[in-house]
Tab-separated table of C-alpha atoms in Angstrom:
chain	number	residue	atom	x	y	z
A	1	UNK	CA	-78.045	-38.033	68.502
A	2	UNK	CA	-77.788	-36.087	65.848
A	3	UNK	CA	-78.273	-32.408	64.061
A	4	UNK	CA	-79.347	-34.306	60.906
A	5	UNK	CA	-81.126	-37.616	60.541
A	6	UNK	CA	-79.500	-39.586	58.577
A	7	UNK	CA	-76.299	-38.468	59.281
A	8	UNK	CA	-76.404	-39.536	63.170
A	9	UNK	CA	-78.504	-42.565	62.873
A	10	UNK	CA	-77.392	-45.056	65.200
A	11	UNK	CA	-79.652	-48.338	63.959
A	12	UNK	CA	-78.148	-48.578	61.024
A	13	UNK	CA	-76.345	-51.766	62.658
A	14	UNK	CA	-78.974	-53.946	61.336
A	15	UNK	CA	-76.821	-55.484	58.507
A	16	UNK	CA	-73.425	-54.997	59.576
A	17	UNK	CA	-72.523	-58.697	58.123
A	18	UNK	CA	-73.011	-57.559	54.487
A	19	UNK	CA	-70.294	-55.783	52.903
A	20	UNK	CA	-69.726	-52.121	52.949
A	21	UNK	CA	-69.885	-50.100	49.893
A	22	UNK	CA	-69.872	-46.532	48.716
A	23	UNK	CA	-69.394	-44.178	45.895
A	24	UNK	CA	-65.728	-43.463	46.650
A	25	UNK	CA	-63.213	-46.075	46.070
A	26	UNK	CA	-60.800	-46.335	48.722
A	27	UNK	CA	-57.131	-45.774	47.644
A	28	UNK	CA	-54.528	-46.055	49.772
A	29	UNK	CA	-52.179	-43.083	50.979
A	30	UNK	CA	-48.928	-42.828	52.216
A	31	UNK	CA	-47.967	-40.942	55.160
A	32	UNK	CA	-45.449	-38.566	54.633
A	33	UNK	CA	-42.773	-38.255	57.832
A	34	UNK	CA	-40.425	-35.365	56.184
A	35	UNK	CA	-38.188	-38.009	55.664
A	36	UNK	CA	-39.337	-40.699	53.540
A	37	UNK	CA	-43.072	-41.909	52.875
A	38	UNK	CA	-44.171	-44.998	54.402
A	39	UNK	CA	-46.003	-47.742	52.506
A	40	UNK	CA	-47.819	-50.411	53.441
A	41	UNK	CA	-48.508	-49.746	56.569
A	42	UNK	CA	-45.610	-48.576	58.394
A	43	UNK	CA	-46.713	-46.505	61.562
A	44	UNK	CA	-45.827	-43.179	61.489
A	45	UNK	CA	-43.851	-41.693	64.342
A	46	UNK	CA	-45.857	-38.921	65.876
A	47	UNK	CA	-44.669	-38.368	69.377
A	48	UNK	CA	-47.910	-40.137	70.524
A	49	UNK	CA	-46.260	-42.299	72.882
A	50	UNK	CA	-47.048	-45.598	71.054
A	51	UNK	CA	-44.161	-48.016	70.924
A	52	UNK	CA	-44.075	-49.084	67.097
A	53	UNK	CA	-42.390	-52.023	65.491
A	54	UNK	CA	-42.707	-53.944	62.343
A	55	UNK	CA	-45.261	-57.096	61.812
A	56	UNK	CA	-43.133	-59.867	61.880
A	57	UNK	CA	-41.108	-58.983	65.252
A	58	UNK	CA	-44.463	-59.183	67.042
A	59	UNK	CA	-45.822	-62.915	64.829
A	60	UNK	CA	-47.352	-61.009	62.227
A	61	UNK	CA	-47.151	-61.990	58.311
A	62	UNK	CA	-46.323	-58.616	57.477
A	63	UNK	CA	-47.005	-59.414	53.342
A	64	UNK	CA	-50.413	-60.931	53.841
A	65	UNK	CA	-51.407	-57.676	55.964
A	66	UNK	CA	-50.038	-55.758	52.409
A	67	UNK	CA	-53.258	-57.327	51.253
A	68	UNK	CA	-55.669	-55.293	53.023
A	69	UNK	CA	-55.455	-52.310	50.906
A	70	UNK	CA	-56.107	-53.952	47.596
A	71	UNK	CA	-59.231	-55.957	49.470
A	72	UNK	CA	-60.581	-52.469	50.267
A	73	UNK	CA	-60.073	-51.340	46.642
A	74	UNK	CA	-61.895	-54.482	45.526
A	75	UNK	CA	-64.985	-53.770	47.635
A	76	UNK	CA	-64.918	-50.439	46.764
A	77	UNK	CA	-65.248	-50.506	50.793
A	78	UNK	CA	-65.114	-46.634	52.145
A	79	UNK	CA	-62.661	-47.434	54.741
A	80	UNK	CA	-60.751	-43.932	56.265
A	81	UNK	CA	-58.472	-45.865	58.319
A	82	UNK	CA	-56.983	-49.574	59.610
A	83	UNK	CA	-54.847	-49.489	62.681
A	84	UNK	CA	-53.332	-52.672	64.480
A	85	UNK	CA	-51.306	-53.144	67.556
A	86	UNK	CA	-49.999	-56.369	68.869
A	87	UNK	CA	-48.371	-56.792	72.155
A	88	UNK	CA	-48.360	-53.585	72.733
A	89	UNK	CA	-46.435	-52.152	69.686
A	90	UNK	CA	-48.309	-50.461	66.847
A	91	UNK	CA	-47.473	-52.542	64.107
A	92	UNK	CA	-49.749	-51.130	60.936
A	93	UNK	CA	-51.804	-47.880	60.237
A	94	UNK	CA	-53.224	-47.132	56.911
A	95	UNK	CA	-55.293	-44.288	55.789
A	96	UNK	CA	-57.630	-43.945	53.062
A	97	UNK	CA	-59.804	-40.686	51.225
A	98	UNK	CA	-63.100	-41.204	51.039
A	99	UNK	CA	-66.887	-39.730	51.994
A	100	UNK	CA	-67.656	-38.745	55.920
A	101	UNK	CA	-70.016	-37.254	57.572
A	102	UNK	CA	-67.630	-35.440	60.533
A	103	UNK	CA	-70.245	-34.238	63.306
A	104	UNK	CA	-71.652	-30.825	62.290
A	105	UNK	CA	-69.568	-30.237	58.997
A	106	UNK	CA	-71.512	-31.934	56.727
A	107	UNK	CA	-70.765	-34.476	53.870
A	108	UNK	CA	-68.280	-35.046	51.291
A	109	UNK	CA	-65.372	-36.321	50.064
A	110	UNK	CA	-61.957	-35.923	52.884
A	111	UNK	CA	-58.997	-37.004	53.604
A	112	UNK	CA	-56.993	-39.260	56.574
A	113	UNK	CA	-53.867	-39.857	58.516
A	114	UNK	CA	-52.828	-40.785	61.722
A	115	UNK	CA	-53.302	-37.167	63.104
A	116	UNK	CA	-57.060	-37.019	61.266
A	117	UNK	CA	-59.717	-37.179	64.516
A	118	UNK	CA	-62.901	-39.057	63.398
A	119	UNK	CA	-66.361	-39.594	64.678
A	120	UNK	CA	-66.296	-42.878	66.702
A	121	UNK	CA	-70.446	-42.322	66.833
A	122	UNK	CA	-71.783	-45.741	69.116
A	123	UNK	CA	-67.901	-46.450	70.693
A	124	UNK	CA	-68.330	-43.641	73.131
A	125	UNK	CA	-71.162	-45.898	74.641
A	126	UNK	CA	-67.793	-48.097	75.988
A	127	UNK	CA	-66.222	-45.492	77.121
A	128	UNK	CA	-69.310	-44.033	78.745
A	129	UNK	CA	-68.918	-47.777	80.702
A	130	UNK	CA	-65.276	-47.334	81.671
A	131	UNK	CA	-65.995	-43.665	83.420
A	132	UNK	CA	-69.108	-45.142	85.094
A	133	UNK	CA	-66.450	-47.772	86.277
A	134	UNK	CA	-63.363	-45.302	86.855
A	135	UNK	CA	-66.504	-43.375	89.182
A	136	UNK	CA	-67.164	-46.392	91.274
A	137	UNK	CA	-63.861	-47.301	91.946
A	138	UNK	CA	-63.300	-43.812	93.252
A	139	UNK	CA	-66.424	-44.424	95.258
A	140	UNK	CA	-68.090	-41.757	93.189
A	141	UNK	CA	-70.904	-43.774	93.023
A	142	UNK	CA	-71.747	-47.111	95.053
A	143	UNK	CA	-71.933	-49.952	92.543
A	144	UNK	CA	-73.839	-50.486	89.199
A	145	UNK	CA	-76.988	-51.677	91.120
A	146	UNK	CA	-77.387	-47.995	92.672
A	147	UNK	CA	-81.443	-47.202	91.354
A	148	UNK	CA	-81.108	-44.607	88.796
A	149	UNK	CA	-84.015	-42.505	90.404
A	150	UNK	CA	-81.666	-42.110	93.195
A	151	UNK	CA	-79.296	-39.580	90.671
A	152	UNK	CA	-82.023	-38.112	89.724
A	153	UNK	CA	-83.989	-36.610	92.718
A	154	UNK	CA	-84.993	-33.203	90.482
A	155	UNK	CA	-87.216	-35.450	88.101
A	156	UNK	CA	-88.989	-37.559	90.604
A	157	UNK	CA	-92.684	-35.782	90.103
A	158	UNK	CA	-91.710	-36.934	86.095
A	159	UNK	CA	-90.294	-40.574	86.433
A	160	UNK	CA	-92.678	-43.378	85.411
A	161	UNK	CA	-94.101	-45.938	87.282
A	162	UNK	CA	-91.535	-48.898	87.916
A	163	UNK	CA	-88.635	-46.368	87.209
A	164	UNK	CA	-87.487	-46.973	91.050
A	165	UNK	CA	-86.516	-50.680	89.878
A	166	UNK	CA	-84.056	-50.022	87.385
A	167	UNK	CA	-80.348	-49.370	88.498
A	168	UNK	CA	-77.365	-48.031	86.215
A	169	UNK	CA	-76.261	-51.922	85.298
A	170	UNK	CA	-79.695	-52.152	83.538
A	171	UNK	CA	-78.717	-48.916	81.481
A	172	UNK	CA	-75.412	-50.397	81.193
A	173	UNK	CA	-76.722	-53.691	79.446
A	174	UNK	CA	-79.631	-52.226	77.480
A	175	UNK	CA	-82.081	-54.073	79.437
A	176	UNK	CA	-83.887	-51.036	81.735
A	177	UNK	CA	-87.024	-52.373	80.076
A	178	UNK	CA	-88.042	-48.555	78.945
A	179	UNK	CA	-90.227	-48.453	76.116
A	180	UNK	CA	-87.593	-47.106	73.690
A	181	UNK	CA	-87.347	-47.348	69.952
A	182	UNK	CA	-84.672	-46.041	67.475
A	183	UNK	CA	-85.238	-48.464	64.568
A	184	UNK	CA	-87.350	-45.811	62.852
A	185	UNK	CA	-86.534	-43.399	59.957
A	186	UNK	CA	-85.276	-40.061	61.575
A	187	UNK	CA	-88.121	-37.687	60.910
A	188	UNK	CA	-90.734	-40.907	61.916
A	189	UNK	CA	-92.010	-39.038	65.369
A	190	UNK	CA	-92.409	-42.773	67.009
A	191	UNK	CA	-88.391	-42.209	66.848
A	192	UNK	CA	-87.052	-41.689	70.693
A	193	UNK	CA	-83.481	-40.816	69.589
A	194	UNK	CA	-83.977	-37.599	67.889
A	195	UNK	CA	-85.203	-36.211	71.041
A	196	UNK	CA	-81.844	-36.643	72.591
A	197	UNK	CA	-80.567	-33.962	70.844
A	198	UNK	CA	-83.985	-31.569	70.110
A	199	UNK	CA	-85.612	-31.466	73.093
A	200	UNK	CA	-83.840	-28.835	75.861
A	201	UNK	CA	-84.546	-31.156	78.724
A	202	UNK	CA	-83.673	-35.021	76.988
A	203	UNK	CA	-83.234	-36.308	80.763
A	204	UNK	CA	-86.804	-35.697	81.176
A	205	UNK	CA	-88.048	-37.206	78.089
A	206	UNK	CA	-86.006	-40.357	79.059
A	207	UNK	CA	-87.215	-40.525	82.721
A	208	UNK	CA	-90.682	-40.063	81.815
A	209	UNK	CA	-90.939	-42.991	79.205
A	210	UNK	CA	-93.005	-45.717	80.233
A	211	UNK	CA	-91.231	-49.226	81.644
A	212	UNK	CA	-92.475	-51.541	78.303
A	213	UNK	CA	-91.113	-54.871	80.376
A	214	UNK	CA	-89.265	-55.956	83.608
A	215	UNK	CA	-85.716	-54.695	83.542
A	216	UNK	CA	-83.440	-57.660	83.344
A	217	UNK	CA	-85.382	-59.620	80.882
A	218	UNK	CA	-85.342	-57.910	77.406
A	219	UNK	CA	-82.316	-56.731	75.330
A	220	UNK	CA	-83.100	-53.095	73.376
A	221	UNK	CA	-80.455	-51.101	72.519
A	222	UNK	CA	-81.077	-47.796	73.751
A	223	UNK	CA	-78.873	-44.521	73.442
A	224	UNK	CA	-81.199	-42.655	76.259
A	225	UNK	CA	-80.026	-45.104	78.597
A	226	UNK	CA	-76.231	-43.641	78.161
A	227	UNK	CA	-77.299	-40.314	78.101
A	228	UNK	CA	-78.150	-40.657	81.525
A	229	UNK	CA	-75.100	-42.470	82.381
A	230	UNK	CA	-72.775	-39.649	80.947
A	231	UNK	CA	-75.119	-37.094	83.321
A	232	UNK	CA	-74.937	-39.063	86.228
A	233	UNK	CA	-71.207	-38.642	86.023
A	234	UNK	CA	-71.408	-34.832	86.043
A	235	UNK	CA	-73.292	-34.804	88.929
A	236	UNK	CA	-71.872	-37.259	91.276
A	237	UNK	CA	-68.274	-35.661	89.906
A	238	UNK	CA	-69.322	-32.194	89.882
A	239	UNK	CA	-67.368	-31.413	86.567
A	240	UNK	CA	-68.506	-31.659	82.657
A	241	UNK	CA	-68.851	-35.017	81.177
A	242	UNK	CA	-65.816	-33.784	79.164
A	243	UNK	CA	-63.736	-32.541	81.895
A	244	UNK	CA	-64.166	-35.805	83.585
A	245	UNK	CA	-63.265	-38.066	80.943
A	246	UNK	CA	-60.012	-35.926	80.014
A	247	UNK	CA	-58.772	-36.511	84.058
A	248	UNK	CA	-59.927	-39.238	84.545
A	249	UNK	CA	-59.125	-41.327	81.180
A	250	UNK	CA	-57.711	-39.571	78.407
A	251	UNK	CA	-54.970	-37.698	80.291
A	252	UNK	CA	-53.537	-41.281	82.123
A	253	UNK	CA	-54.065	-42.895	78.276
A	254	UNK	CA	-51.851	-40.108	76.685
A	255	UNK	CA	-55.098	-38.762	74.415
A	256	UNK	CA	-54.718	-35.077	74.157
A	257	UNK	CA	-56.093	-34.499	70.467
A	258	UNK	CA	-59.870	-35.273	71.292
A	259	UNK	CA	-63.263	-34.182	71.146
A	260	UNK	CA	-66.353	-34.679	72.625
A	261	UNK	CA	-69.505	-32.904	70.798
A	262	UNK	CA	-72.927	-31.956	71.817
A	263	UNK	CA	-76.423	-31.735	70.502
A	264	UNK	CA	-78.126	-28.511	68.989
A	265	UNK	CA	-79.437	-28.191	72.763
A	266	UNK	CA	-75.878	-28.030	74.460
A	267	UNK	CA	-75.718	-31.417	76.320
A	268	UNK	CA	-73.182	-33.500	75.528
A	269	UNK	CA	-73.961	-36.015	73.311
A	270	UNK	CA	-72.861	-39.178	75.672
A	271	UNK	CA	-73.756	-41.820	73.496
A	272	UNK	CA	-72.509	-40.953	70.235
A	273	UNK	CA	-70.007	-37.686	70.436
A	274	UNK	CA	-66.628	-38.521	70.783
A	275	UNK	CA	-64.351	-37.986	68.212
A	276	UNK	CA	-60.629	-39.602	67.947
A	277	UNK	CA	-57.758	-40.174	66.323
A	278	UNK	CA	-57.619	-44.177	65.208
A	279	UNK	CA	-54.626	-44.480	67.108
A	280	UNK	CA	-56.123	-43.533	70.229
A	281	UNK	CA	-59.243	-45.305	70.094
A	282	UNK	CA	-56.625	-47.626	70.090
A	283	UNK	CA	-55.554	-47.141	72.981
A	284	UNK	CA	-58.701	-47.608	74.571
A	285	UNK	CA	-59.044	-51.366	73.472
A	286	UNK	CA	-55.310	-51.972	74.672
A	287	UNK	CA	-55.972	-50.508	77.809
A	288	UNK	CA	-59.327	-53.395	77.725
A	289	UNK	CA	-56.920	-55.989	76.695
A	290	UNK	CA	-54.523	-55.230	79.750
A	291	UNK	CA	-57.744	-54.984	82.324
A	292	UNK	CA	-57.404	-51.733	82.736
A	293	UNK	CA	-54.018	-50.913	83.165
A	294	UNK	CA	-51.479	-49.266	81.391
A	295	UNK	CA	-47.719	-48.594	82.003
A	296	UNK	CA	-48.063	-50.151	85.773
A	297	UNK	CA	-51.009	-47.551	86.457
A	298	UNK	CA	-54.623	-49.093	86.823
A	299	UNK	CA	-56.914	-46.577	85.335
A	300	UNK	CA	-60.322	-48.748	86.169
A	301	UNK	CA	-60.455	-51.913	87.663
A	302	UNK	CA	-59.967	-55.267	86.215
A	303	UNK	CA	-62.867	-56.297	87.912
A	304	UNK	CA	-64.658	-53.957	86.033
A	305	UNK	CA	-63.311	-54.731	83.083
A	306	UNK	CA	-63.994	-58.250	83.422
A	307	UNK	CA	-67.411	-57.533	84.176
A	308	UNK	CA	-67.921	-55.078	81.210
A	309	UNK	CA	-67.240	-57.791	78.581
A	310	UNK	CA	-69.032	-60.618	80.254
A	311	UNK	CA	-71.972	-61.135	77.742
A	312	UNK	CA	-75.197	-60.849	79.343
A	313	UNK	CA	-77.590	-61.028	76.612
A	314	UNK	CA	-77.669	-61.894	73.132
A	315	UNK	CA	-77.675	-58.844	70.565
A	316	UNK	CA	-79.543	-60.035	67.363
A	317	UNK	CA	-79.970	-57.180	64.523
A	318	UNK	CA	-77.063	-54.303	64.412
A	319	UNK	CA	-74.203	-56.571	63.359
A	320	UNK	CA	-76.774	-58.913	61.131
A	321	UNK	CA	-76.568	-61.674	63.119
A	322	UNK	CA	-76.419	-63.088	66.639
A	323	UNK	CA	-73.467	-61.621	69.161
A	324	UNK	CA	-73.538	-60.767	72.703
A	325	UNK	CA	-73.731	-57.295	74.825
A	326	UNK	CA	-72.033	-56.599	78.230
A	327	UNK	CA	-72.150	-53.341	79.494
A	328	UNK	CA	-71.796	-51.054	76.309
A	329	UNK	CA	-69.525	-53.983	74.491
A	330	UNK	CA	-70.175	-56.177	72.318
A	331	UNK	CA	-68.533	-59.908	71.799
A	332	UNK	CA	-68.803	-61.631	69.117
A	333	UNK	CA	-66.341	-64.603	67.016
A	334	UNK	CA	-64.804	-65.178	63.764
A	335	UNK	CA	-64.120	-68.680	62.082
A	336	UNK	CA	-60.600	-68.180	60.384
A	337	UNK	CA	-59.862	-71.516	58.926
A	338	UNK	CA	-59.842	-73.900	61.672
A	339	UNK	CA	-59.456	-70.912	64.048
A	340	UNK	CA	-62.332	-69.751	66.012
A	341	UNK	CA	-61.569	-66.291	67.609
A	342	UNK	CA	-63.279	-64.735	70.130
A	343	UNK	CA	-63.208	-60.869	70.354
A	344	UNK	CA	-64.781	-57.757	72.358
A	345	UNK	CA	-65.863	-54.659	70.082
A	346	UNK	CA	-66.627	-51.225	70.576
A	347	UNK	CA	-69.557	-50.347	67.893
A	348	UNK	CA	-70.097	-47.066	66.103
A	349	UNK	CA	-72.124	-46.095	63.272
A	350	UNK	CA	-70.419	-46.066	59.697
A	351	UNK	CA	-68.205	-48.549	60.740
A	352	UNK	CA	-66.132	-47.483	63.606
A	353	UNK	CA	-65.191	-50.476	65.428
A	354	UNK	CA	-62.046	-51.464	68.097
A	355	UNK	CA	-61.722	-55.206	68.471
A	356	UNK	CA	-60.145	-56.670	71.110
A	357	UNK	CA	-58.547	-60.213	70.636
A	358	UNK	CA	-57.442	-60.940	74.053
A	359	UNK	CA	-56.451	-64.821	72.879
A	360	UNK	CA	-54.161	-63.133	70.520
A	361	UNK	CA	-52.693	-60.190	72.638
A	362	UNK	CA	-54.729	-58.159	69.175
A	363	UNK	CA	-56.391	-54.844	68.907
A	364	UNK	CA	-57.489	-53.233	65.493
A	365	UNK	CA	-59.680	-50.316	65.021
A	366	UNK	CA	-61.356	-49.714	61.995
A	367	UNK	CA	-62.820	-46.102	61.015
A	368	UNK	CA	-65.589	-45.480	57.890
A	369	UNK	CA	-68.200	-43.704	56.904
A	370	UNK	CA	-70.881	-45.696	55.619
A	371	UNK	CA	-73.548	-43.532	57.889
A	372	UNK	CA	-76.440	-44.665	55.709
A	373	UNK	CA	-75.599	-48.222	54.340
A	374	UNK	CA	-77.066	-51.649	55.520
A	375	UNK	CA	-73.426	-52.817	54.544
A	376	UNK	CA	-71.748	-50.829	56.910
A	377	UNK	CA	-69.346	-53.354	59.092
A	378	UNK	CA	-68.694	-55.802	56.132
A	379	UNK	CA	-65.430	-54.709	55.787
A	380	UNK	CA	-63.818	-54.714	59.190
A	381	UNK	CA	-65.047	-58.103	59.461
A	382	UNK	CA	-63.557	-59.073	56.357
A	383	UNK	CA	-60.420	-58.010	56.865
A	384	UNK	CA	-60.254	-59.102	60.560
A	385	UNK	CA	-61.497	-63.134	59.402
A	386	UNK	CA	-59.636	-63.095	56.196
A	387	UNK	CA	-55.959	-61.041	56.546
A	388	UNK	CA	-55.513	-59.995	60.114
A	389	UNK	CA	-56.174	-63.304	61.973
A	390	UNK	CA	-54.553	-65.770	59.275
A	391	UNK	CA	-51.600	-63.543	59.538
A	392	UNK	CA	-50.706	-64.780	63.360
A	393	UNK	CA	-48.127	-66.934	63.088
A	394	UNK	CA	-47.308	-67.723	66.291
A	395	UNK	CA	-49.501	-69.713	68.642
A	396	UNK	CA	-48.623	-68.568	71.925
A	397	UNK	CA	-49.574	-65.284	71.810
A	398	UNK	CA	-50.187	-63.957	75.666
C-alpha cells in the first residue's frame, strides 16, 4: 500500500505490546491561540465544531492526565499527538515533534498541532466498514452476505475457483480464505501487498488469488480484501471512493480538512490512505460510541455498528498478543488496577489508533510514527492502562 516498502508496511503490528521507541524524543508543544498558549493539554479552539471543556467537569483527574507528556519523554516514545474526548466534549489534545513518514513526502523530523493532518495508514480499513454500512442502509448494496463475484462481473473469466462463495462480510472480517500474505519484507516477491499499489489492475491480482481455506474458518488479515470493498463502493455509488466518503461521512461528521491518497497506479489506496487531523479521527470513534449518530442525525445504522464491533475471530500477532476482529475493528481490554476495560480500536501502522471505551463514555486517538518498529503501539497502550483510565473518577459514566 505503499510507494516505498518500509514506509507503508502494514504487518508491522506484530509487537504492538512492546514499547515504542525512536530516535527523536518527544517534547511537548504548546498550542498557540493568538491569545495565550495552552499547556497541558488544553484544547485549542479551532472552529471545528467540537464542544471543549476541561477534565474534571467531565470525571477526569485533570493532574494525573499532566502526566502523559513526561511518560512520553521517558520512553523516548515518538508520539505526534494524544487527543481525548469524554461525553462528548474534547477535554485534552497534545502535540508533539518528532520523525514521520507523511504519504509520499518522505521522512524526517516534523512538527504537530491540532490543524496538522496525519496518515491514519490501517484506520481507514474502519472507515472502509462504515461506508460499506452507510451503502447498505441506502440499499446501495443488499447486505454483507451479497457474493463478491456478483460486483465484479468484468473479472469473472479471472476469479478463482471457490471465489463465488465468499461475500463482502468475509472481506469485512478477514476471513475470505484467499491465499494472501503480507508478513513478508517489502521487496520479498511472495509479498501480496505491494501489488496493491504496483500493479495497474490490483482488482485482478486480488480476484485471481487462489481460495487457501473455506471462508469463515481462518482469520488473515488482508488489505486486498478492503481494496475491493472501497471499489465496490464506486461502482454500486457511481462516484470516487473519495467523493463518496466526503457525502456520505465526512460532510455529516463536520471533517472538511481531509485526504484520501492513492497508489503510484492511481487507485485509491482503500486500505491504508486516509489522512486526518487527530481531532477528527476523533470524531469517527465518537460517532462509534453513539451507534452511529451524531447531533440527532444517524449517519449508519446502529445495527451496523453493533455488528461491526462484535468480535468474530480472535486476532493473534499485530498487537503482540491475543484480541478480537469484527469487521475492520479490533477489541481488545486493559487491566487498570482492579478495572478491566473493554475497548474497540481502529489500527494503523506507526501507531495510529482511536479507542473507543463505550463503558466509560471514552474516546482517545493516538497518532505516531514508528513505521518500522516492532514497538510501535506500546505507548498508546501505556498511557491508556496507566493515566487515562485511572484518571476516571466517576463510576457512572453513560
Amino acid at each position: 500500500m505503499r510507494e516505498v516498502g518500509r514506509k507503508f508496511r502494514h504487518l508491522g503490528f506484530a509487537a504492538v505490546v512492546a514499547l515504542a521507541t525512536s530516535g527523536a524524543s518527544a517534547q511537548p508543544r504548546e498550542f498557540s491561540t493568538g491569545q495565550r498558549n495552552l499547556a497541558c493539554g488544553s484544547p485549542a479552539s479551532i472552529g471545528d465544531g467540537w464542544p471543549t471543556a476541561t477534565p474534571e467537569s467531565v470525571g477526569l483527574d485533570g493532574p494525573r492526565l499532566c502526566g502523559i507528556a513526561a511518560r512520553l519523554v521517558a520512553t523516548n516514545a515518538n508520539v505526534h499527538a494524544v487527543v481525548i474526548v469524554r461525553r462528548g466534549k474534547l477535554v485534552f489534545e497534545q502535540y508533539f515533534p518528532g520523525y514521520d513518514e507523511p504519504w509520499g513526502l518522505g521522512g524526517g523530523r516534523r512538527d504537530f498541532d491540532a490543524t496538522t493532518k496525519h496518515d491514519m495508514r490501517s484506520v481507514s480499513k474502519s472507515v472502509i466498514s462504515l461506508l460499506v454500512g452507510i451503502a447498505i442502509d441506502r440499499d446501495l448494496i443488499k447486505n454483507a452476505d451479497e457474493p463478491v463475484v456478483k460486483f465484479f462481473p468484468d473479472y469473472s473469466a479471472v476469479k478463482s475457483p471457490g471465489w463465488d462463495n465468499i461475500t463482502l462480510r468475509h472481506l469485512l472480517t478477514m476471513s475470505s480464505g484467499i491465499q494472501w500474505d503480507e508478513n513478508r519484507a517489502w521487496k520479498d516477491p511472495a509479498n501480496d501487498e505491494p501489488h496493491l499499489g504496483s500493479d495497474d489492475d490490483p482488482f485482478r491480482y486480488v480476484l485471481s488469488k487462489p481460495i487457501a481455506t473455506p471462508p469463515d474458518t481462518m482469520w488473515n488479515y488482508n488489505g486486498g480484501g478492503t481494496e475491493l470493498l472501497g471499489n465496490i463502493l464506486e461502482r454500486v455509488s457511481g462516484k470516487s471512493l473519495d467523493e463518496f466518503a466526503r457525502e456520505a461521512l465526512f460532510a455529516p461528521l463536520g471533517i472538511s480538512d481531509w485526504e484520501w491518497m492513492k497508489y503510484r497506479n492511481e487507485h485509491i489506496a482503500s486500505a491504508a490512505g486516509l489522512r486526518l487531523r487527530p481531532r477528527d479521527a476523533a470524531k469517527i470513534g465518537q460517532l462509534v460510541l453513539n451507534k452511529g449518530a451524531r447531533a440527532g442525525r444517524q449517519i449508519v445504522s446502529a445495527k451496523w455498528v453493533e455488528q461491526s464491533i462484535t468480535p468474530r475471530f480472535q486476532a493473534i500477532g499485530y498487537f503482540g498478543g491475543l484480541f478480537y476482529y469484527g469487521q475492520q475493528w479490533w477489541m481488545g481490554r486493559t487491566l487498570t488496577g482492579d478495572k478491566d476495560v473493554k475497548w474497540i480500536a481502529a489500527v494503523g501502522l506507526g501507531g495510529q489508533r482511536i479507542f473507543i471505551v463505550p463503558e466509560l463514555d471514552l474516546v482517545v486517538v493516538t497518532t505516531s510514527g514508528l513505521y518500522s518498529s516492532p514497538r510501535q503501539g506500546q505507548a498508546a497502550l501505556d498511557i491508556l492502562a496507566n493515566f487515562i483510565i485511572p484518571s476516571v473518577r466517576d463510576n457512572n459514566a453513560r
